[in-house]
Amino acid sequence: MRGLIAFSLFCAAAGSVVRAAQVLRPRGVPLSRVATQGRGQGRDPSGLGEASFYDPSRDFSCLDGSGSIPFSYVNDDYCDCQDGSDEPGTAACPNGFFHCTNAGHAPLTLPSSRVNDGVCDCCDASDEYASSANCLDVCRELGRAAREEAAKKREEHLEGYQLRQAMIEDGHKRKKEAESKIEELQKEKEEADTVRTEKEELKKVAEEPEKEALEKYRTADSEKKAEENAQQKEKYEGEAREAFAHLDNNADGLLSMEEMMSRQTFDTNRDGQVSEEEAKFYLNQEETLTLDTFISTGWPLMRPVYRMDQRMFTPPSTTTAAPPPMEEELTPPPPVFDEEDPYMSDDELDEEEEEEMEENLDSQPDAEDDGSDDAEDYDMPDEDSDDKDDEEEEEEGDVPKEEEEEEEPKYDEDTQKLVDVANAARGQFDEADRRVRDLTRELRSLEETQVKDYGSEEEFRVLEGNCYDYTDREYTYRLCPFDKATQRPKSGHGETRLGQWGEWSGQEGDKYSRMLYSNGQACWNGPTRSADVHISCGTENKLVGVSEPNRCEYVFLFTSPAVCTKPEEDPSEETAHTHTEL
Ligand code: MAN
């Protein structure tokens, strides 16, 4: 029984094969098994292909050498050989393989379990010879479409390859241009260095006499300043002494609590009397103050209110401005004119001083505060700087611009000349220095490009300086080869750096198929971002896709003619190959 099945299967296969190859072979046996894995691989010493092992005139030897069986057992739907080689056309051996010739298209080898399983796997329908799948032979149509597609691909490849040649040429040209530009810049830089040295020398020569001439101004300046400071101190202390004499009612050389409490001036909270706390605050928490301690501690505390009071007790006829508004608790009592006490004239208190007092009052604590820290914190008023500020404010507001800009000549004529000459020399030196720095920068960036790896034949060099965009639903990605990769949200602002140019990262032998851009912006709770650029052959330099397979790790798909290799086969040869089993 099994012999009969085997014979019919053999004939069915042989009938379709004989015409083309003139080699009889049972169903499911390839002429050769070059491209398949599994049994019999590389065991074709005859050169006639695997079919030569299936000779109906001899017993069949299992291809793995595990045994020998009568030929009638081949394809008898019973698995005899360990490697399944006796059942190439049935599903009997679990480890067997079925080969479809697929005449008109590409041959295919399947696991034998797919034979007669009701699914059309082979385009020539040969895998479903005993099933109800009703498969049709569509190999010719599929073959034609595949050949057309392959031809198109090949065409594109060829075009890409030709474009690559142009990229190579361009790359070499640019490299040469950069080389000569570097030479040119080096010469220019040498000259610029010389000019800079000369200008530096001239600057030194011009600055020497200028320095000498300015020295005397500097000495005069600092002397003047010291004198002004001394005057200031004198004035401040004089003021303090006068106030002390005024407040020391019994003239015993000590300012006491009682004396302080007798002055409404110090009724800080305006409750009609000067409390002990209020008096003590101004005495810097002491019971009494001598003139010296008064000058250093008490006066700085009471100066603002004291002067304000003086201001308010002056007759209205000489008053030029209303008292400044103050916070309720710090406002002095209603003015009571004290005729016996003409301590300070109105002329001494201009509006700016009032403001100063107001500021000091504002910063002063009320009587409930301890106040001791404040005494330490209190800065001795620097009238010079206050006045200066006031002057500045005044100038900003009132003085016309021209006047503001008009400056008094600072130096005598000879000194001014020296300053002018030195300024001119400094200007020239700065210019020469700038030129050297510009040239150095330009040279450095060009030299950097010369050591970059632009591919084995400079084919990628033309990409430098260009950027390529790809937009998906959320982001616009940008690749600037040899520079950086970025990401920008479609809605909103801000660019995220995905990586800086790092290195070529393709596998050995295919190094220029991948680029790595690393050290991008740190990912929240993760690594720094990076972009892995996969480059495939295409007729355009184009970013065709971006994905983020792992968080903050991006894969860019980039096409470029730079990676197109020469298409290997001529289409006619390809067709001939496809038809070898016809
Ligand atoms: C941004 C983008 C994303 C990334 C997250 C990580 O939203 O850069 O691509 O996954 O940050 O937090």
PDB file of N, CA and C in Angstrom, residues 213-293:
ATOM      1  N   ALA A 213      51.362 110.932  33.656  1.00  0.00           N
ATOM      2  CA  ALA A 213      50.573 112.168  33.712  1.00  0.00           C
ATOM      3  C   ALA A 213      49.337 111.990  34.597  1.00  0.00           C
ATOM      4  N   LEU A 214      48.749 110.792  34.551  1.00  0.00           N
ATOM      5  CA  LEU A 214      47.521 110.578  35.330  1.00  0.00           C
ATOM      6  C   LEU A 214      47.806 110.372  36.812  1.00  0.00           C
ATOM      7  N   GLU A 215      49.056 109.985  37.090  1.00  0.00           N
ATOM      8  CA  GLU A 215      49.432 109.715  38.480  1.00  0.00           C
ATOM      9  C   GLU A 215      49.156 110.917  39.371  1.00  0.00           C
ATOM     10  N   LYS A 216      49.546 112.096  38.852  1.00  0.00           N
ATOM     11  CA  LYS A 216      49.376 113.290  39.691  1.00  0.00           C
ATOM     12  C   LYS A 216      47.891 113.590  39.932  1.00  0.00           C
ATOM     13  N   TYR A 217      47.051 113.235  38.926  1.00  0.00           N
ATOM     14  CA  TYR A 217      45.611 113.440  39.125  1.00  0.00           C
ATOM     15  C   TYR A 217      45.072 112.476  40.171  1.00  0.00           C
ATOM     16  N   ARG A 218      45.633 111.280  40.101  1.00  0.00           N
ATOM     17  CA  ARG A 218      45.171 110.275  41.034  1.00  0.00           C
ATOM     18  C   ARG A 218      45.513 110.681  42.467  1.00  0.00           C
ATOM     19  N   THR A 219      46.745 111.173  42.669  1.00  0.00           N
ATOM     20  CA  THR A 219      47.162 111.589  44.004  1.00  0.00           C
ATOM     21  C   THR A 219      46.261 112.719  44.470  1.00  0.00           C
ATOM     22  N   ALA A 220      46.059 113.687  43.570  1.00  0.00           N
ATOM     23  CA  ALA A 220      45.229 114.839  43.928  1.00  0.00           C
ATOM     24  C   ALA A 220      43.818 114.381  44.272  1.00  0.00           C
ATOM     25  N   ASP A 221      43.338 113.460  43.509  1.00  0.00           N
ATOM     26  CA  ASP A 221      41.983 112.938  43.717  1.00  0.00           C
ATOM     27  C   ASP A 221      41.829 112.321  45.096  1.00  0.00           C
ATOM     28  N   SER A 222      42.821 111.455  45.445  1.00  0.00           N
ATOM     29  CA  SER A 222      42.660 110.763  46.724  1.00  0.00           C
ATOM     30  C   SER A 222      42.847 111.718  47.894  1.00  0.00           C
ATOM     31  N   GLU A 223      43.708 112.726  47.686  1.00  0.00           N
ATOM     32  CA  GLU A 223      43.868 113.719  48.759  1.00  0.00           C
ATOM     33  C   GLU A 223      42.557 114.459  48.975  1.00  0.00           C
ATOM     34  N   LYS A 224      41.926 114.809  47.850  1.00  0.00           N
ATOM     35  CA  LYS A 224      40.668 115.554  47.927  1.00  0.00           C
ATOM     36  C   LYS A 224      39.596 114.720  48.643  1.00  0.00           C
ATOM     37  N   LYS A 225      39.591 113.487  48.299  1.00  0.00           N
ATOM     38  CA  LYS A 225      38.603 112.584  48.883  1.00  0.00           C
ATOM     39  C   LYS A 225      38.793 112.486  50.398  1.00  0.00           C
ATOM     40  N   ALA A 226      40.063 112.327  50.789  1.00  0.00           N
ATOM     41  CA  ALA A 226      40.356 112.199  52.228  1.00  0.00           C
ATOM     42  C   ALA A 226      39.908 113.457  52.958  1.00  0.00           C
ATOM     43  N   GLU A 227      40.177 114.592  52.330  1.00  0.00           N
ATOM     44  CA  GLU A 227      39.803 115.870  52.937  1.00  0.00           C
ATOM     45  C   GLU A 227      38.283 115.972  53.082  1.00  0.00           C
ATOM     46  N   GLU A 228      37.601 115.577  52.039  1.00  0.00           N
ATOM     47  CA  GLU A 228      36.137 115.620  52.073  1.00  0.00           C
ATOM     48  C   GLU A 228      35.590 114.728  53.180  1.00  0.00           C
ATOM     49  N   ASN A 229      36.205 113.549  53.283  1.00  0.00           N
ATOM     50  CA  ASN A 229      35.766 112.617  54.336  1.00  0.00           C
ATOM     51  C   ASN A 229      35.949 113.230  55.715  1.00  0.00           C
ATOM     52  N   ALA A 230      37.119 113.859  55.872  1.00  0.00           N
ATOM     53  CA  ALA A 230      37.407 114.454  57.179  1.00  0.00           C
ATOM     54  C   ALA A 230      36.384 115.546  57.487  1.00  0.00           C
ATOM     55  N   GLN A 231      36.076 116.346  56.477  1.00  0.00           N
ATOM     56  CA  GLN A 231      35.100 117.433  56.665  1.00  0.00           C
ATOM     57  C   GLN A 231      33.729 116.866  57.043  1.00  0.00           C
ATOM     58  N   GLN A 232      33.422 115.806  56.344  1.00  0.00           N
ATOM     59  CA  GLN A 232      32.137 115.167  56.578  1.00  0.00           C
ATOM     60  C   GLN A 232      32.006 114.702  58.032  1.00  0.00           C
ATOM     61  N   LYS A 233      33.069 114.062  58.468  1.00  0.00           N
ATOM     62  CA  LYS A 233      33.084 113.535  59.834  1.00  0.00           C
ATOM     63  C   LYS A 233      32.967 114.678  60.834  1.00  0.00           C
ATOM     64  N   GLU A 234      33.705 115.699  60.536  1.00  0.00           N
ATOM     65  CA  GLU A 234      33.732 116.895  61.386  1.00  0.00           C
ATOM     66  C   GLU A 234      32.318 117.448  61.506  1.00  0.00           C
ATOM     67  N   LYS A 235      31.672 117.550  60.352  1.00  0.00           N
ATOM     68  CA  LYS A 235      30.341 118.138  60.320  1.00  0.00           C
ATOM     69  C   LYS A 235      29.366 117.276  61.131  1.00  0.00           C
ATOM     70  N   TYR A 236      29.483 115.964  60.913  1.00  0.00           N
ATOM     71  CA  TYR A 236      28.592 115.028  61.573  1.00  0.00           C
ATOM     72  C   TYR A 236      28.775 115.099  63.085  1.00  0.00           C
ATOM     73  N   GLU A 237      30.040 115.126  63.499  1.00  0.00           N
ATOM     74  CA  GLU A 237      30.307 115.146  64.931  1.00  0.00           C
ATOM     75  C   GLU A 237      29.929 116.494  65.548  1.00  0.00           C
ATOM     76  N   GLY A 238      30.134 117.552  64.785  1.00  0.00           N
ATOM     77  CA  GLY A 238      29.745 118.894  65.242  1.00  0.00           C
ATOM     78  C   GLY A 238      28.255 118.943  65.522  1.00  0.00           C
ATOM     79  N   GLU A 239      27.531 118.372  64.588  1.00  0.00           N
ATOM     80  CA  GLU A 239      26.079 118.291  64.694  1.00  0.00           C
ATOM     81  C   GLU A 239      25.699 117.542  65.976  1.00  0.00           C
ATOM     82  N   ALA A 240      26.405 116.413  66.198  1.00  0.00           N
ATOM     83  CA  ALA A 240      26.130 115.586  67.371  1.00  0.00           C
ATOM     84  C   ALA A 240      26.431 116.362  68.645  1.00  0.00           C
ATOM     85  N   ARG A 241      27.533 117.075  68.645  1.00  0.00           N
ATOM     86  CA  ARG A 241      27.919 117.829  69.842  1.00  0.00           C
ATOM     87  C   ARG A 241      26.851 118.870  70.176  1.00  0.00           C
ATOM     88  N   GLU A 242      26.425 119.565  69.116  1.00  0.00           N
ATOM     89  CA  GLU A 242      25.395 120.603  69.332  1.00  0.00           C
ATOM     90  C   GLU A 242      24.136 119.987  69.915  1.00  0.00           C
ATOM     91  N   ALA A 243      23.748 118.851  69.334  1.00  0.00           N
ATOM     92  CA  ALA A 243      22.531 118.188  69.810  1.00  0.00           C
ATOM     93  C   ALA A 243      22.700 117.763  71.258  1.00  0.00           C
ATOM     94  N   PHE A 244      23.887 117.247  71.579  1.00  0.00           N
ATOM     95  CA  PHE A 244      24.153 116.782  72.941  1.00  0.00           C
ATOM     96  C   PHE A 244      23.996 117.950  73.923  1.00  0.00           C
ATOM     97  N   ALA A 245      24.622 119.084  73.554  1.00  0.00           N
ATOM     98  CA  ALA A 245      24.564 120.258  74.430  1.00  0.00           C
ATOM     99  C   ALA A 245      23.118 120.681  74.634  1.00  0.00           C
ATOM    100  N   HIS A 246      22.339 120.560  73.556  1.00  0.00           N
ATOM    101  CA  HIS A 246      20.943 120.967  73.595  1.00  0.00           C
ATOM    102  C   HIS A 246      20.111 120.041  74.479  1.00  0.00           C
ATOM    103  N   LEU A 247      20.416 118.736  74.386  1.00  0.00           N
ATOM    104  CA  LEU A 247      19.598 117.777  75.128  1.00  0.00           C
ATOM    105  C   LEU A 247      20.039 117.635  76.589  1.00  0.00           C
ATOM    106  N   ASP A 248      21.308 117.909  76.864  1.00  0.00           N
ATOM    107  CA  ASP A 248      21.849 117.766  78.226  1.00  0.00           C
ATOM    108  C   ASP A 248      21.400 118.977  79.054  1.00  0.00           C
ATOM    109  N   ASN A 249      20.142 118.921  79.521  1.00  0.00           N
ATOM    110  CA  ASN A 249      19.526 120.086  80.174  1.00  0.00           C
ATOM    111  C   ASN A 249      20.373 120.655  81.316  1.00  0.00           C
ATOM    112  N   ASN A 250      20.908 119.758  82.151  1.00  0.00           N
ATOM    113  CA  ASN A 250      21.642 120.267  83.315  1.00  0.00           C
ATOM    114  C   ASN A 250      23.131 120.438  83.046  1.00  0.00           C
ATOM    115  N   ALA A 251      23.521 120.246  81.804  1.00  0.00           N
ATOM    116  CA  ALA A 251      24.896 120.464  81.356  1.00  0.00           C
ATOM    117  C   ALA A 251      25.915 119.731  82.230  1.00  0.00           C
ATOM    118  N   ASP A 252      25.548 118.481  82.661  1.00  0.00           N
ATOM    119  CA  ASP A 252      26.519 117.752  83.483  1.00  0.00           C
ATOM    120  C   ASP A 252      27.388 116.817  82.652  1.00  0.00           C
ATOM    121  N   GLY A 253      27.287 116.931  81.346  1.00  0.00           N
ATOM    122  CA  GLY A 253      28.136 116.109  80.465  1.00  0.00           C
ATOM    123  C   GLY A 253      27.604 114.695  80.300  1.00  0.00           C
ATOM    124  N   LEU A 254      26.381 114.434  80.825  1.00  0.00           N
ATOM    125  CA  LEU A 254      25.765 113.114  80.655  1.00  0.00           C
ATOM    126  C   LEU A 254      24.329 113.286  80.153  1.00  0.00           C
ATOM    127  N   LEU A 255      23.963 112.466  79.228  1.00  0.00           N
ATOM    128  CA  LEU A 255      22.575 112.520  78.745  1.00  0.00           C
ATOM    129  C   LEU A 255      21.824 111.411  79.471  1.00  0.00           C
ATOM    130  N   SER A 256      20.831 111.819  80.262  1.00  0.00           N
ATOM    131  CA  SER A 256      20.163 110.851  81.128  1.00  0.00           C
ATOM    132  C   SER A 256      18.768 110.501  80.619  1.00  0.00           C
ATOM    133  N   MET A 257      18.186 109.502  81.282  1.00  0.00           N
ATOM    134  CA  MET A 257      16.833 109.083  80.948  1.00  0.00           C
ATOM    135  C   MET A 257      15.851 110.238  81.140  1.00  0.00           C
ATOM    136  N   GLU A 258      15.986 110.927  82.253  1.00  0.00           N
ATOM    137  CA  GLU A 258      15.058 112.026  82.558  1.00  0.00           C
ATOM    138  C   GLU A 258      15.108 113.090  81.469  1.00  0.00           C
ATOM    139  N   GLU A 259      16.355 113.404  81.071  1.00  0.00           N
ATOM    140  CA  GLU A 259      16.500 114.433  80.037  1.00  0.00           C
ATOM    141  C   GLU A 259      15.842 113.975  78.729  1.00  0.00           C
ATOM    142  N   MET A 260      16.008 112.723  78.431  1.00  0.00           N
ATOM    143  CA  MET A 260      15.392 112.203  77.212  1.00  0.00           C
ATOM    144  C   MET A 260      13.872 112.238  77.330  1.00  0.00           C
ATOM    145  N   MET A 261      13.363 111.861  78.535  1.00  0.00           N
ATOM    146  CA  MET A 261      11.917 111.778  78.714  1.00  0.00           C
ATOM    147  C   MET A 261      11.260 113.154  78.737  1.00  0.00           C
ATOM    148  N   SER A 262      12.091 114.191  78.918  1.00  0.00           N
ATOM    149  CA  SER A 262      11.524 115.541  78.923  1.00  0.00           C
ATOM    150  C   SER A 262      11.324 116.086  77.509  1.00  0.00           C
ATOM    151  N   ARG A 263      11.731 115.299  76.497  1.00  0.00           N
ATOM    152  CA  ARG A 263      11.640 115.795  75.107  1.00  0.00           C
ATOM    153  C   ARG A 263      10.568 115.047  74.329  1.00  0.00           C
ATOM    154  N   GLN A 264       9.538 115.741  73.895  1.00  0.00           N
ATOM    155  CA  GLN A 264       8.459 115.136  73.096  1.00  0.00           C
ATOM    156  C   GLN A 264       8.980 114.487  71.807  1.00  0.00           C
ATOM    157  N   THR A 265      10.130 115.003  71.371  1.00  0.00           N
ATOM    158  CA  THR A 265      10.744 114.474  70.145  1.00  0.00           C
ATOM    159  C   THR A 265      10.801 112.950  70.142  1.00  0.00           C
ATOM    160  N   PHE A 266      11.019 112.380  71.354  1.00  0.00           N
ATOM    161  CA  PHE A 266      11.256 110.948  71.417  1.00  0.00           C
ATOM    162  C   PHE A 266      10.004 110.141  71.756  1.00  0.00           C
ATOM    163  N   ASP A 267       8.831 110.804  71.678  1.00  0.00           N
ATOM    164  CA  ASP A 267       7.568 110.078  71.908  1.00  0.00           C
ATOM    165  C   ASP A 267       7.201 109.353  70.598  1.00  0.00           C
ATOM    166  N   THR A 268       7.870 108.289  70.389  1.00  0.00           N
ATOM    167  CA  THR A 268       7.748 107.597  69.090  1.00  0.00           C
ATOM    168  C   THR A 268       6.324 107.149  68.796  1.00  0.00           C
ATOM    169  N   ASN A 269       5.618 106.617  69.822  1.00  0.00           N
ATOM    170  CA  ASN A 269       4.276 106.097  69.525  1.00  0.00           C
ATOM    171  C   ASN A 269       3.176 107.132  69.706  1.00  0.00           C
ATOM    172  N   ARG A 270       3.564 108.355  69.930  1.00  0.00           N
ATOM    173  CA  ARG A 270       2.641 109.498  70.004  1.00  0.00           C
ATOM    174  C   ARG A 270       1.515 109.284  71.025  1.00  0.00           C
ATOM    175  N   ASP A 271       1.880 108.775  72.215  1.00  0.00           N
ATOM    176  CA  ASP A 271       0.837 108.633  73.241  1.00  0.00           C
ATOM    177  C   ASP A 271       0.871 109.797  74.225  1.00  0.00           C
ATOM    178  N   GLY A 272       1.617 110.827  73.895  1.00  0.00           N
ATOM    179  CA  GLY A 272       1.634 112.045  74.709  1.00  0.00           C
ATOM    180  C   GLY A 272       2.761 112.077  75.718  1.00  0.00           C
ATOM    181  N   GLN A 273       3.434 110.974  75.906  1.00  0.00           N
ATOM    182  CA  GLN A 273       4.583 111.020  76.815  1.00  0.00           C
ATOM    183  C   GLN A 273       5.693 110.095  76.324  1.00  0.00           C
ATOM    184  N   VAL A 274       6.921 110.445  76.750  1.00  0.00           N
ATOM    185  CA  VAL A 274       8.075 109.627  76.366  1.00  0.00           C
ATOM    186  C   VAL A 274       8.263 108.576  77.438  1.00  0.00           C
ATOM    187  N   SER A 275       8.059 107.335  77.053  1.00  0.00           N
ATOM    188  CA  SER A 275       8.179 106.249  78.035  1.00  0.00           C
ATOM    189  C   SER A 275       9.651 105.939  78.283  1.00  0.00           C
ATOM    190  N   GLU A 276       9.885 105.102  79.292  1.00  0.00           N
ATOM    191  CA  GLU A 276      11.271 104.717  79.589  1.00  0.00           C
ATOM    192  C   GLU A 276      11.856 103.930  78.426  1.00  0.00           C
ATOM    193  N   GLU A 277      11.000 103.080  77.895  1.00  0.00           N
ATOM    194  CA  GLU A 277      11.477 102.259  76.766  1.00  0.00           C
ATOM    195  C   GLU A 277      11.895 103.119  75.584  1.00  0.00           C
ATOM    196  N   GLU A 278      11.054 104.122  75.306  1.00  0.00           N
ATOM    197  CA  GLU A 278      11.372 105.022  74.192  1.00  0.00           C
ATOM    198  C   GLU A 278      12.677 105.750  74.462  1.00  0.00           C
ATOM    199  N   ALA A 279      12.840 106.249  75.670  1.00  0.00           N
ATOM    200  CA  ALA A 279      14.055 106.988  76.013  1.00  0.00           C
ATOM    201  C   ALA A 279      15.261 106.073  75.920  1.00  0.00           C
ATOM    202  N   LYS A 280      15.059 104.836  76.413  1.00  0.00           N
ATOM    203  CA  LYS A 280      16.180 103.891  76.441  1.00  0.00           C
ATOM    204  C   LYS A 280      16.608 103.469  75.036  1.00  0.00           C
ATOM    205  N   PHE A 281      15.600 103.393  74.194  1.00  0.00           N
ATOM    206  CA  PHE A 281      15.930 103.014  72.808  1.00  0.00           C
ATOM    207  C   PHE A 281      16.957 103.991  72.225  1.00  0.00           C
ATOM    208  N   TYR A 282      16.663 105.277  72.419  1.00  0.00           N
ATOM    209  CA  TYR A 282      17.573 106.283  71.845  1.00  0.00           C
ATOM    210  C   TYR A 282      18.893 106.378  72.598  1.00  0.00           C
ATOM    211  N   LEU A 283      18.914 105.897  73.843  1.00  0.00           N
ATOM    212  CA  LEU A 283      20.172 105.875  74.602  1.00  0.00           C
ATOM    213  C   LEU A 283      20.928 104.561  74.366  1.00  0.00           C
ATOM    214  N   ASN A 284      20.473 103.844  73.348  1.00  0.00           N
ATOM    215  CA  ASN A 284      21.103 102.567  72.999  1.00  0.00           C
ATOM    216  C   ASN A 284      21.099 101.607  74.183  1.00  0.00           C
ATOM    217  N   GLN A 285      19.944 101.585  74.902  1.00  0.00           N
ATOM    218  CA  GLN A 285      19.709 100.693  76.047  1.00  0.00           C
ATOM    219  C   GLN A 285      20.591 101.006  77.257  1.00  0.00           C
ATOM    220  N   GLU A 286      21.172 102.211  77.292  1.00  0.00           N
ATOM    221  CA  GLU A 286      21.986 102.604  78.456  1.00  0.00           C
ATOM    222  C   GLU A 286      21.145 103.534  79.340  1.00  0.00           C
ATOM    223  N   GLU A 287      21.636 103.729  80.588  1.00  0.00           N
ATOM    224  CA  GLU A 287      20.966 104.684  81.479  1.00  0.00           C
ATOM    225  C   GLU A 287      21.370 106.102  81.117  1.00  0.00           C
ATOM    226  N   THR A 288      22.659 106.250  80.834  1.00  0.00           N
ATOM    227  CA  THR A 288      23.185 107.567  80.464  1.00  0.00           C
ATOM    228  C   THR A 288      24.185 107.395  79.332  1.00  0.00           C
ATOM    229  N   LEU A 289      24.418 108.496  78.623  1.00  0.00           N
ATOM    230  CA  LEU A 289      25.441 108.484  77.572  1.00  0.00           C
ATOM    231  C   LEU A 289      26.374 109.664  77.778  1.00  0.00           C
ATOM    232  N   THR A 290      27.668 109.403  77.643  1.00  0.00           N
ATOM    233  CA  THR A 290      28.620 110.524  77.651  1.00  0.00           C
ATOM    234  C   THR A 290      28.623 111.109  76.247  1.00  0.00           C
ATOM    235  N   LEU A 291      29.350 112.197  76.085  1.00  0.00           N
ATOM    236  CA  LEU A 291      29.395 112.800  74.754  1.00  0.00           C
ATOM    237  C   LEU A 291      29.957 111.802  73.727  1.00  0.00           C
ATOM    238  N   ASP A 292      31.033 111.103  74.123  1.00  0.00           N
ATOM    239  CA  ASP A 292      31.662 110.163  73.170  1.00  0.00           C
ATOM    240  C   ASP A 292      30.735 109.021  72.786  1.00  0.00           C
ATOM    241  N   THR A 293      30.112 108.403  73.822  1.00  0.00           N
ATOM    242  CA  THR A 293      29.219 107.273  73.482  1.00  0.00           C
ATOM    243  C   THR A 293      27.992 107.788  72.727  1.00  0.00           C
TER     244      THR A 293
END
